[in-house]
XYZ file of C-alpha atoms in Angstrom:
636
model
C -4.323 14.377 -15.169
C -4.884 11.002 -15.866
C -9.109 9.682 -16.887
C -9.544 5.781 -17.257
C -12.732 4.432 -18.680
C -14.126 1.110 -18.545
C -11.298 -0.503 -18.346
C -11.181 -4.231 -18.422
C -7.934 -6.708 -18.195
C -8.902 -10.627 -18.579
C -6.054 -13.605 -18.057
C -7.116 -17.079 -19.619
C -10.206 -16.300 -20.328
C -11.153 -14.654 -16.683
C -11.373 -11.230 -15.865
C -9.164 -9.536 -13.362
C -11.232 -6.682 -13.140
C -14.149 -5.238 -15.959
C -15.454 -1.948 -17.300
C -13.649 0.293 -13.547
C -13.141 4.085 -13.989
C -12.122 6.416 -12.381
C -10.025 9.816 -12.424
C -7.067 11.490 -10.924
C -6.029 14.611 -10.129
C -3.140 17.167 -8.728
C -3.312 16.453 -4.983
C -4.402 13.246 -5.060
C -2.454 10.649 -2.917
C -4.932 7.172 -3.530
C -4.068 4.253 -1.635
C -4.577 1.065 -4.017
C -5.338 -1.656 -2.163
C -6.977 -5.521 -2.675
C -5.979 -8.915 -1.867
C -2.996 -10.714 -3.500
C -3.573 -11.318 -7.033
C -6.200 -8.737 -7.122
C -4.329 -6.789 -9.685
C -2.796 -4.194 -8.193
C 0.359 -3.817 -9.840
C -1.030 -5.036 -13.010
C -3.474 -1.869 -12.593
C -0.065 0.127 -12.213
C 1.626 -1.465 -15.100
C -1.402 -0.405 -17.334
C -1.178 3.278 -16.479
C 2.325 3.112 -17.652
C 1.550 1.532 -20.850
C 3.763 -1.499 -19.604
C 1.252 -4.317 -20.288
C -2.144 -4.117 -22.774
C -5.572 -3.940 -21.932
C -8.455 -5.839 -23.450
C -11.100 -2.735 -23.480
C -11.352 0.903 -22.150
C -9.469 3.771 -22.648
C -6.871 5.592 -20.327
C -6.950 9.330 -21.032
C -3.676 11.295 -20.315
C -3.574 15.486 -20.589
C -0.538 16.567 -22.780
C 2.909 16.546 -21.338
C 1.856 14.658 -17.732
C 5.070 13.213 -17.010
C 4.633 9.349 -14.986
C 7.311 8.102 -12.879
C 6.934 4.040 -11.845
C 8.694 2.516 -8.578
C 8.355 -0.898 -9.486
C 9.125 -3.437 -7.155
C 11.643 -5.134 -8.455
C 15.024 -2.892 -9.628
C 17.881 -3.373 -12.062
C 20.423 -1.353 -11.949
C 23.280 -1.689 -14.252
C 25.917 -3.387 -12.984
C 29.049 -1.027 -12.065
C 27.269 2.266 -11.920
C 28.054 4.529 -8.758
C 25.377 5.747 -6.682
C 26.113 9.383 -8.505
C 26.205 7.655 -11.728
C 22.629 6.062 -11.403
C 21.358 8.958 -9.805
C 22.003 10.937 -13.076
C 20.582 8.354 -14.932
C 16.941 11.258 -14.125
C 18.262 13.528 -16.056
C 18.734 11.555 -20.186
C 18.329 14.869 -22.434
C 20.685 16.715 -20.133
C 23.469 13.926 -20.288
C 22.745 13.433 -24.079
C 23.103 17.452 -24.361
C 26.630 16.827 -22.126
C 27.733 14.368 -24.813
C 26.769 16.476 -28.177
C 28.519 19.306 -26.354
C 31.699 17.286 -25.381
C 31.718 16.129 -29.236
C 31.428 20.007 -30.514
C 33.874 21.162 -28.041
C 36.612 18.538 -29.171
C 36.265 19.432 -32.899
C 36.322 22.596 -32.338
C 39.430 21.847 -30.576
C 41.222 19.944 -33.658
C 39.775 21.363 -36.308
C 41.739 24.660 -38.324
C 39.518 25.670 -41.140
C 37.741 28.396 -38.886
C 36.243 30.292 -41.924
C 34.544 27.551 -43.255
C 30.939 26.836 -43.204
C 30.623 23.871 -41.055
C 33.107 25.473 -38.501
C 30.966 28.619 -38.588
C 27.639 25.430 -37.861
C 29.432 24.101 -35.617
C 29.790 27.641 -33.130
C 26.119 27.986 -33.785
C 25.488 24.213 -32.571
C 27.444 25.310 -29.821
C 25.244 28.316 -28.686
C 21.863 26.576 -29.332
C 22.736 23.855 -27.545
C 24.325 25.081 -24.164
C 21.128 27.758 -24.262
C 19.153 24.500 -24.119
C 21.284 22.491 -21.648
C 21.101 25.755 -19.269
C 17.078 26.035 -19.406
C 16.838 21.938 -18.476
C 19.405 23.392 -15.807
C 22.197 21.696 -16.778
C 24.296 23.642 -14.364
C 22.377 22.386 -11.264
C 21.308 18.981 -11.814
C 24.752 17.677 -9.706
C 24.309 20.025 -6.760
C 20.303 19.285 -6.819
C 21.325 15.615 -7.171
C 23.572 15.267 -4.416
C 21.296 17.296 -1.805
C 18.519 14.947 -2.967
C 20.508 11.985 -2.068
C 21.815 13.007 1.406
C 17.486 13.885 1.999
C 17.631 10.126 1.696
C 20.123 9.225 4.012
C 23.082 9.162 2.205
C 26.772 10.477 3.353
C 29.062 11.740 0.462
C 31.368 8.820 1.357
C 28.710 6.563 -0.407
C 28.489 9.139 -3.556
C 31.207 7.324 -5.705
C 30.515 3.640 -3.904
C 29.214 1.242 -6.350
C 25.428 0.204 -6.304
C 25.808 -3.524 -6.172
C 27.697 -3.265 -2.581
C 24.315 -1.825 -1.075
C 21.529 -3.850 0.430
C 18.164 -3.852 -1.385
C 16.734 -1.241 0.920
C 19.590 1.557 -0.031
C 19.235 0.724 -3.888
C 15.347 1.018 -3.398
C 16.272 4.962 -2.130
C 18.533 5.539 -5.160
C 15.536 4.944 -7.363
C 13.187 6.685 -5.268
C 15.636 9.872 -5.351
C 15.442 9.274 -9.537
C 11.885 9.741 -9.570
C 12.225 13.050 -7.564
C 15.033 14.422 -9.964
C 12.605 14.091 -13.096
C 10.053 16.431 -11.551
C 7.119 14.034 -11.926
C 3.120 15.343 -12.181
C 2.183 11.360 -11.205
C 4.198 9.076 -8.926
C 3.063 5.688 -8.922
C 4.605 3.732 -6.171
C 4.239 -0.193 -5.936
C 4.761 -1.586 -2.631
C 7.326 1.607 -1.577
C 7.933 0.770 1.446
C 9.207 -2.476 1.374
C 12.998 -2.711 3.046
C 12.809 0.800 3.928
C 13.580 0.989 7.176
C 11.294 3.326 9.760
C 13.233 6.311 9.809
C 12.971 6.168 5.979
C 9.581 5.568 5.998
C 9.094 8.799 8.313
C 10.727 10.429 5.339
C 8.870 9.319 2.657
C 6.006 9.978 4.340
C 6.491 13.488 4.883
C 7.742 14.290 1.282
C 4.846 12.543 -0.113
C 2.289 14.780 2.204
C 3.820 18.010 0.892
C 3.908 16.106 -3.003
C 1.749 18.871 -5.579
C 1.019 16.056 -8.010
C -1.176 12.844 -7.960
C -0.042 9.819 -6.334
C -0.939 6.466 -6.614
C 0.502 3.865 -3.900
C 0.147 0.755 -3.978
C 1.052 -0.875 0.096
C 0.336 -3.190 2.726
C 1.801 -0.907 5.682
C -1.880 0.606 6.902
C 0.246 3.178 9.157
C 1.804 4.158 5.951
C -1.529 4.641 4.132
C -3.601 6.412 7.320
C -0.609 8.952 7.424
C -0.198 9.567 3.625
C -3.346 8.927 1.406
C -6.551 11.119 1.004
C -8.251 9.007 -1.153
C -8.856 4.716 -1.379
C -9.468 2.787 -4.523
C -9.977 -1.162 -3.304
C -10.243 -3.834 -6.233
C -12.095 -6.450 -4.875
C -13.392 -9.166 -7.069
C -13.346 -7.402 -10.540
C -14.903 -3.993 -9.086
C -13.593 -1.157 -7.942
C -15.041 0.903 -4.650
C -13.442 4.486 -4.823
C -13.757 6.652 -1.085
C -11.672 10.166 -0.670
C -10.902 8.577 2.743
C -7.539 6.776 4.240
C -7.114 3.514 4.366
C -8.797 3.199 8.258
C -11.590 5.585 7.482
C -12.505 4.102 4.250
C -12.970 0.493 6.025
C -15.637 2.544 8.462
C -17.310 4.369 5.630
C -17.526 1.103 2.964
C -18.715 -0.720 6.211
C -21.950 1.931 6.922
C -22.341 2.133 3.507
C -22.603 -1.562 3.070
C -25.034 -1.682 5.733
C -27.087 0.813 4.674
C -27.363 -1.026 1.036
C -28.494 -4.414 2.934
C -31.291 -2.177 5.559
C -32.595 -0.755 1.891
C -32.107 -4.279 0.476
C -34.094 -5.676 3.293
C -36.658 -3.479 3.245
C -37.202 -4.199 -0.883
C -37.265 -7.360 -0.290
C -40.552 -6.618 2.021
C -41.879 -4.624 -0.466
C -41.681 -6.633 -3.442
C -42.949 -10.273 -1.479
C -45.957 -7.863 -0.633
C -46.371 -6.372 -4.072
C -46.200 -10.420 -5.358
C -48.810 -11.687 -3.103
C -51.029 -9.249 -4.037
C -50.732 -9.428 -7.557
C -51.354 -13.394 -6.794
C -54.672 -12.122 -5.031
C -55.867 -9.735 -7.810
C -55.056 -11.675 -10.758
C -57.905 -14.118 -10.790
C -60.695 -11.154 -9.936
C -61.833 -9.469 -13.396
C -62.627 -6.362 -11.141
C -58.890 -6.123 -9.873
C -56.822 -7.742 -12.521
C -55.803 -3.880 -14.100
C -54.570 -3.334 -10.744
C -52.538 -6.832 -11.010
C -51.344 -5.626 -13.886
C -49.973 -2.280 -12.717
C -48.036 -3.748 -9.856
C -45.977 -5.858 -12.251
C -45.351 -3.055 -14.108
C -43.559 -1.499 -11.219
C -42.035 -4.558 -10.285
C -40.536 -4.965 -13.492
C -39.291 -1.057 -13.429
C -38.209 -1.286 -9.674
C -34.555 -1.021 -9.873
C -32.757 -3.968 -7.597
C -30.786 -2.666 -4.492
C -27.685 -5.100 -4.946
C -25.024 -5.293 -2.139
C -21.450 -5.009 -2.482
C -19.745 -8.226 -2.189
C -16.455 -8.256 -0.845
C -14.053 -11.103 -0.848
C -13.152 -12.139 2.704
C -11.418 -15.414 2.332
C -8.166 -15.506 4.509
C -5.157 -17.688 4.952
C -5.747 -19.881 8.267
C -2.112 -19.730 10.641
C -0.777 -21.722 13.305
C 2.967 -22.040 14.547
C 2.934 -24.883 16.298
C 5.396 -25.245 18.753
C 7.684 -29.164 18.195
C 9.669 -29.760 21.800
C 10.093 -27.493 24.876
C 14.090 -25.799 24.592
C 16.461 -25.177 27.414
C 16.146 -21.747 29.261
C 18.441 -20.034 27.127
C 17.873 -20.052 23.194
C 21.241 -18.141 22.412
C 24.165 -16.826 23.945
C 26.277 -14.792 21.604
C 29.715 -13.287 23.438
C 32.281 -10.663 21.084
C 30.601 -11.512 17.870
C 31.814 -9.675 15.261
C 31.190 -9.778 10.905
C 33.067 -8.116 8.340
C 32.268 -7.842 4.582
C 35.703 -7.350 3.266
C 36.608 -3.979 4.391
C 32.804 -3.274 5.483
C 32.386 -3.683 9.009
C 28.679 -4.785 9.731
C 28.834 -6.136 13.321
C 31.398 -5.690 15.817
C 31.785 -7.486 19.638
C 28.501 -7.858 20.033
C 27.005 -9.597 23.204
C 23.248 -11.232 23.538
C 21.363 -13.652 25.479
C 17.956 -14.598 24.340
C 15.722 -16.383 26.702
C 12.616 -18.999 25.923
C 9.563 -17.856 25.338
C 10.888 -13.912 24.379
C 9.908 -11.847 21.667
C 12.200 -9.777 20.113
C 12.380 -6.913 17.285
C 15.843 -6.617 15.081
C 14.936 -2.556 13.888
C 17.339 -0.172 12.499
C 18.358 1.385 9.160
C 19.053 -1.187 6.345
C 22.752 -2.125 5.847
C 23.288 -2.447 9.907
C 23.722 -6.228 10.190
C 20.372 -6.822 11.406
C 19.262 -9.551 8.545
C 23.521 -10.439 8.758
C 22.923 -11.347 12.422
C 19.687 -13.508 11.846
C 21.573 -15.514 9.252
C 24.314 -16.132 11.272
C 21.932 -17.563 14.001
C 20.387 -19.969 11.583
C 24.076 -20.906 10.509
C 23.700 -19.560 7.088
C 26.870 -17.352 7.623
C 30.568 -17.823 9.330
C 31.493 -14.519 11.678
C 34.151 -14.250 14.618
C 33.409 -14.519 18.095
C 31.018 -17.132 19.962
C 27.534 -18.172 19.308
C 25.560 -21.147 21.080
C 22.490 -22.343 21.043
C 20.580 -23.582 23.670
C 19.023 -27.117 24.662
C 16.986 -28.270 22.248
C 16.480 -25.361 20.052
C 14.751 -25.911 16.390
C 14.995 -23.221 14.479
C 12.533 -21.976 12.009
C 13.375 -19.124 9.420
C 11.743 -17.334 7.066
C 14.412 -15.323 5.228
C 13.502 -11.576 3.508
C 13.580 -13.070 0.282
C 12.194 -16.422 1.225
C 10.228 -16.228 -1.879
C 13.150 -15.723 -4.321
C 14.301 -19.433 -2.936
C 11.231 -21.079 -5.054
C 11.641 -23.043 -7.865
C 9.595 -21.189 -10.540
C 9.399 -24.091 -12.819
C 7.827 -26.550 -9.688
C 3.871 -26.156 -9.635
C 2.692 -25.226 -5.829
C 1.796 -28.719 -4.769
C 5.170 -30.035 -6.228
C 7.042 -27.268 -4.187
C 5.247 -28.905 -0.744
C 5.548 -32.268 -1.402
C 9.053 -32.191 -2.233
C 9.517 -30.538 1.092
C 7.442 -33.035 2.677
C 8.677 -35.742 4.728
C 6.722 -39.514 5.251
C 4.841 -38.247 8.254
C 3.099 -34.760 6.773
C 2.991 -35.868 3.533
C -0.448 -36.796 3.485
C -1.189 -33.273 4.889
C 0.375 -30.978 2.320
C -3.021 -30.594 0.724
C -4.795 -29.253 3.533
C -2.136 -27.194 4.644
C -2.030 -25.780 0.911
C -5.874 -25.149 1.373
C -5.758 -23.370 4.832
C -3.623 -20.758 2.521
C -5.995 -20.311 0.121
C -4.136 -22.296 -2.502
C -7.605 -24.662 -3.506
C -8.798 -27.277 -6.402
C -6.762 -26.465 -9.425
C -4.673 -23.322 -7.870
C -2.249 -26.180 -6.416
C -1.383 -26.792 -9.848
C 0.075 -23.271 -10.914
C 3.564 -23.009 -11.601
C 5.506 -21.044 -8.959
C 6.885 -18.209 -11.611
C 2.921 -17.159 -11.920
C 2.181 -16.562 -8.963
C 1.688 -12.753 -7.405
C 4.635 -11.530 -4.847
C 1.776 -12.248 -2.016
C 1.124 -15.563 -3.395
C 4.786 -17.105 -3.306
C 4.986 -15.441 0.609
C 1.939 -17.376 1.351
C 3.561 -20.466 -0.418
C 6.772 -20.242 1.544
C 5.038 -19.536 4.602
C 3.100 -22.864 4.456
C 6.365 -24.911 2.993
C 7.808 -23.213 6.617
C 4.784 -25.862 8.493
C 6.501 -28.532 7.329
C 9.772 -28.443 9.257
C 9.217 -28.937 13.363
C 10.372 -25.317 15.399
C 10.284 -24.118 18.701
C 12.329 -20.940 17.540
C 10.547 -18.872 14.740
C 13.307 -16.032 12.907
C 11.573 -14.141 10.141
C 13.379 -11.422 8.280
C 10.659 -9.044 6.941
C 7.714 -11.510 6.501
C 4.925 -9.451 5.730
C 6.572 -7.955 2.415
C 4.437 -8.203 -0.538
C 1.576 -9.927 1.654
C -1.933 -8.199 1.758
C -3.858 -6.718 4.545
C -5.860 -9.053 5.465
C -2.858 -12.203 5.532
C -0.356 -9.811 7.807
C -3.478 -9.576 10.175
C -3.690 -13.548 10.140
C -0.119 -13.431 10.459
C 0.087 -11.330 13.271
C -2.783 -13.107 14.888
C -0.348 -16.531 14.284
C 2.567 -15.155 15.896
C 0.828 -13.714 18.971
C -0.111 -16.972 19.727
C 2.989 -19.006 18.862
C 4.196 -20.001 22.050
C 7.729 -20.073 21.348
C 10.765 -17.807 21.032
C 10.508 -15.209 18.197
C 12.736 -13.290 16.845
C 11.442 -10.265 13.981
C 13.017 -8.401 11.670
C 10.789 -5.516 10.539
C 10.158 -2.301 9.430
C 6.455 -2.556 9.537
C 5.572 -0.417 12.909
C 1.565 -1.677 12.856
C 2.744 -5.197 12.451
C 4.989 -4.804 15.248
C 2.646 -3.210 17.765
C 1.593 -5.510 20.364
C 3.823 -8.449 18.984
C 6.792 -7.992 21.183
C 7.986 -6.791 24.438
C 11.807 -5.921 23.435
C 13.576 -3.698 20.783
C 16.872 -4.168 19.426
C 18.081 -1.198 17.166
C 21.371 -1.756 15.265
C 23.616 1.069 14.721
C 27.166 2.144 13.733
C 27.953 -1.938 13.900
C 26.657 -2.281 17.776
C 23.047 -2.932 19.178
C 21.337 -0.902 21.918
C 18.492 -2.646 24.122
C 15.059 -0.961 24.570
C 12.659 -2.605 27.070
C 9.662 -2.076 25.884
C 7.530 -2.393 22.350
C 8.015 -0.576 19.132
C 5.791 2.538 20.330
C 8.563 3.233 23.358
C 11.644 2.361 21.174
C 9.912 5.231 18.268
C 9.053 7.970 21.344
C 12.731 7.407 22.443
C 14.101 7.395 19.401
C 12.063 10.637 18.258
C 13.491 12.124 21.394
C 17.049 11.737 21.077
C 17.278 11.386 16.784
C 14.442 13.720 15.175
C 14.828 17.234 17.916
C 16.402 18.945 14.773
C 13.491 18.294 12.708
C 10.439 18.753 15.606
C 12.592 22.639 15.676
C 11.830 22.835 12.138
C 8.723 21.908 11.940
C 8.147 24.590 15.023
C 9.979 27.348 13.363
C 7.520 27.067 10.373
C 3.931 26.451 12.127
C 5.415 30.374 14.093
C 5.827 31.669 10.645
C 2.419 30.673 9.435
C -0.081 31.609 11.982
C 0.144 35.123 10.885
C -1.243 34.008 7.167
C -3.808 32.024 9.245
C -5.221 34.811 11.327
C -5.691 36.928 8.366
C -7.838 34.471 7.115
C -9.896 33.277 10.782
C -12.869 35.372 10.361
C -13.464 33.854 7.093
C -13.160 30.289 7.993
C -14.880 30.564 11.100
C -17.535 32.111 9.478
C -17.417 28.788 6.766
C -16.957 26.345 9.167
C -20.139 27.475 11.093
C -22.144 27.640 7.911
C -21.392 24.210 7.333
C -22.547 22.553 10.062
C -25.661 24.621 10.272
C -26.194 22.889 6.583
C -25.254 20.016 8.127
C -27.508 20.179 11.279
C -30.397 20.802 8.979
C -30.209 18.176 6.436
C -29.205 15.321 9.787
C -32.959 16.742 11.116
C -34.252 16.384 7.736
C -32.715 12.506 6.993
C -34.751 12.122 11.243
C -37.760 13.405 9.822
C -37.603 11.649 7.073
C -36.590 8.109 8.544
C -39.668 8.999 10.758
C -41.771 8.759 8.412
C -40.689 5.714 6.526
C -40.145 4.074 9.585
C -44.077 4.700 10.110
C -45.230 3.532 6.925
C -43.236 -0.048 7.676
C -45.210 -0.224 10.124
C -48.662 0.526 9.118
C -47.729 -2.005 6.653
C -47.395 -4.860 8.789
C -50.330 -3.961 10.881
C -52.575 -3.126 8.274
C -51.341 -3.959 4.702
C -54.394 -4.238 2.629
C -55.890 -0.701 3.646
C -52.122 1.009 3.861
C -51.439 0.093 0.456
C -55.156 0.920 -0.791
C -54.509 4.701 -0.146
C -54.096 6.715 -3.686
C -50.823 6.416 -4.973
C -49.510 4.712 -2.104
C -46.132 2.658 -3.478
C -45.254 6.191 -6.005
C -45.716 8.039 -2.822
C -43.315 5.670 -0.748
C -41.190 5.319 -3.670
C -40.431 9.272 -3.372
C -40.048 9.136 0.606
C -37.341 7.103 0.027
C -35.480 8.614 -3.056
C -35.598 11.915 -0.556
C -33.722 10.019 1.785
C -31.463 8.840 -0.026
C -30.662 12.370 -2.245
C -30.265 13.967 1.983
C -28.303 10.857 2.693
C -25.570 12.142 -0.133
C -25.635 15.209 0.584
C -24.959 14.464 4.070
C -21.781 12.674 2.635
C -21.004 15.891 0.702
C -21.050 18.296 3.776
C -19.276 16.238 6.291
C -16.364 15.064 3.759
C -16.313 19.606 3.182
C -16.079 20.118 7.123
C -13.386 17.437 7.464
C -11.176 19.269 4.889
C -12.163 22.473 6.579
């Protein structure tokens, strides 16, 4: 479908990443991952002919249709859900409108032998054939079953767009890009302010999806359960595995060991091959000898290891004064949005030292209820706060509140007061912001980037209470794990608003799911508050699901024989070739050590390093073929 070729992207002079390729085809669901800034959604943007490239080419077959989730949307303001929904289907509504037009002269006009009235019936015919075949006639039906998929009740069909949270509109433009009948999807950051049921969702469609897929996501749950394939940019390369996201890190890990044990052993070979040619060179009777061990030096290909960029963010929440026993007490609080009630008579105590999870479908107050805690919003009913409580609070769109014309070390030190002042720089440095990266401007920086800035602007402000609404959107792999390693080890009160379920494991010890403008209390972590919920929510769809793994077993036991009869041939192939690679590492193995022992008559034997040389390229061709055959008996 889509074929890119050494493609290269450069920003001031620097390249972002040089000369990658690779392909994609129907089936393929690739998880694009990297670090923050590692160009991601700048690889994205390129695919969709959003942004130039300095070199390459991108190769697309005729009539591949792309659809893009970006992560930012703009809808038009004033546009029902319905309304934007159409918004998939442009040739049919410009077909509506030249039909409408037709239809009304046709309606006023009176000269009905004349030629253009006579054009105009043709028109007519042509153009309804046409609006029929881009079915015309179903697009409404198909649009509104789409859009209930996604969790939406008719109610909301004719409700503007604007009066839904960021979470909702992201599901109105997901349910666009499954309208246009898509061969690619390419989906940056997808599941950020879904909630989890919709991620559930998503995650089936996209399993059962006949095209290529390209996501782009820091939700590893979300990648394992999804993606076949990984592409990770990592310092201007690219490292391409037809694994998940979990499996990939194991295979890139063996294989990076593997590259250093051959490295190693290179290394040995070459320091031997040196000394001897330093030995040889000044005897006339062995200097053609020196001469044809430099020769094969200067052939002998390097071994070069992969170099992967590990720098993290360093984390610590410390705590400012001991609170009272209670944090908050909150008694009939209720919160209305004009006629939309959010929350209402809602009771909660919070005690020291807790930690909490706010989960539930977006739109259910649970962000409304964090901001009225940190007294961002009035509501009804009682609220207190305990002894001593500090509140820190890192809102969902913490990032948005940064002045993009303020460079990064401007942002801190205007935050700063006299006494940490002097510390904003090393703060700054502990998240990666170093020398001259402190003096970016703000509107530069990568989605991750400002999240890391506004997490470190957070340090600056004493807390012994830590609220964060969704704080591992946008950030990278490696900085929620720093994050999550920071908060297990904050040894206050925290409070969590997430939809992340691998972020949440282990983090806290209560659930609070908001729904139909109440909250229900699970004791437990996010693991028992999903088996419960599965239980009582999703028996409709586990029936499903049942009903059609009955109705295709009998397809399957046609077919048993024959994939038995594979499956054993494979590992057979595969049994051989693992006692080949034994034999072979035997043997090798041997020779290493005949070498230390005894260099000068090991290496004196005829055609000793050619001989070695070949031992080894064996290995290696049984080494990738080993690959081949167990990747084939995965997918068996």
């Amino acid at each position: 479908m889509l074929n890119i070729h050494n493609l290269s992207v450069s920003f001031g002079g620097e390249y972002l990443f040089e000369e990658i390729s690779f392909r994609l085809n129907g089936g393929d669901r690739v998880g694009l991952i990297g670090k923050n800034g590692a160009g991601k959604s700048t690889l994205l943007k390129l695919l969709t002919k959003d942004m130039p490239y300095d070199s390459g080419t991108i190769a697309t077959e005729k009539d591949v249709k792309i659809g893009f989730l970006r992560q930012d949307i703009d809808f038009e303001q004033g546009r029902t859900v319905l309304e934007e929904a159409y918004q998939a289907f442009v040739e049919i509504k410009e077909l509506e409108l030249k039909l409408e037009t037709i239809n009304t002269q046709l309606a006023e006009r009176t000269d009905y032998e004349s030629d253009s009235y006579n054009q105009l019936i043709v028109d007519l015919s042509d153009i309804t054939q046409h609006y029929e075949i881009l079915g015309g006639y179903n697009y409404e039906g198909e649009t509104e079953k789409i859009l209930q998929g996604l969790g939406f009740k008719r109610t909301d069909f004719n409700k503007k767009t604007d009066t839904f949270s960021g979470g909702w509109r992201m599901r109105i433009e997901l349910a666009k890009l499954l309208l246009q009948s898509n061969d690619v999807l390419l989906l940056d950051e997808p599941t950020n302010h879904l909630d989890i049921e919709s991620i559930i969702w998503l995650e089936n469609f996209l399993t059962n999806y006949s095209g290529a897929v390209v996501i782009v996501s820091h939700d590893k749950m979300f990648l394992d359960n999804v993606t076949n394939r990984t592409i990770e940019i990592s310092l201007g390369r690219i490292y391409d595995y037809n694994k998940p996201y979990s499996k990939y890190l194991v295979l890139r890990s063996e294989m990076k060991q593997q590259q250093l044990n051959a490295q190693k052993n290179q290394d040995k070979e070459i320091q031997q091959a040196e000394r001897l040619i330093e030995k040889f060179r000044a005897k006339s009777t062995k200097a053609s000898m020196a001469q044809s061990l430099i020769k094969k030096l200067d052939k002998m290909e390097r071994i070069e290891v992969d170099q992967d960029d590990n720098s993290v963010m360093s984390l610590r929440f410390p705590i400012s004064i001991t609170p009272g026993k209670v944090v908050t007490e909150i008694e009939g609080l209720s919160k209305s949005y004009g006629e939309n009630h959010v929350l209402d008579n809602l009771n909660l105590l919070i005690e020291r030292n807790s930690k909490t999870a706010f989960v539930g479908q977006n739109g259910q107050g649970k962000s409304t209820l964090a901001k009225i805690m940190v007294g961002e919003i009035e509501y009804e009913g009682t609220l207190k706060l305990g002894h001593n409580v500090e509140i820190g609070y890192f809102a969902q769109n913490q990032a948005e509140y940064l002045d993009g014309n303020k460079t990064v070390l401007d942002t801190m030190i205007d935050a700063a007061n006299e006494k940490n002042r002097s510390k904003v720089r090393d703060i700054l440095g502990s998240f990666l912001f170093r020398g001259d990266e402190v003096e970016k401007f703000v509107k530069v920086l990568s989605g991750g980037e400002r999240n890391r800035l506004a997490l470190a602007k957070m340090l600056l402000q004493p807390f012994n209470v830590l609220v964060m609404d969704e704080p591992t959107n946008h950030l990278d792999i490696k900085s929620k794990n720093v994050l999550k390693q920071a908060l297990n080890s904050f040894e206050g009160t925290l409070i969590l608003v997430s939809h992340d379920r691998d972020f949440l494991q282990g983090l806290t010890n209560k659930v609070y799911e908001f729904k139909d403008r109440k909250i229900k209390e699970y004791l437990g972590d996010i693991e028992y508050y999903l088996e419960q919920r599965k239980a009582q929510d999703f028996r409709a769809i586990e029936k499903k699901n049942e009903i059609k793994i009955t109705k295709e077993k009998p397809n399957k036991a046609k077919n048993s024989f024959q994939d038995q009869k594979k499956l054993k041939s494979l590992k057979n192939k595969l049994s051989t070739i693992e006692s080949k690679i034994a034999t072979q590492e035997k043997e090798i193995a041997e020779i290493d050590h005949q070498l230390l022992m005894n260099y000068d008559k090991t290496i004196a034997e005829d055609n000793f390093f050619e001989n070695y040389k070949n031992k080894k390229a064996r290995l290696e061709k049984l080494m990738k073929n080993w690959e081949q055959l167990s990747l084939k008996l995965d997918e068996s």
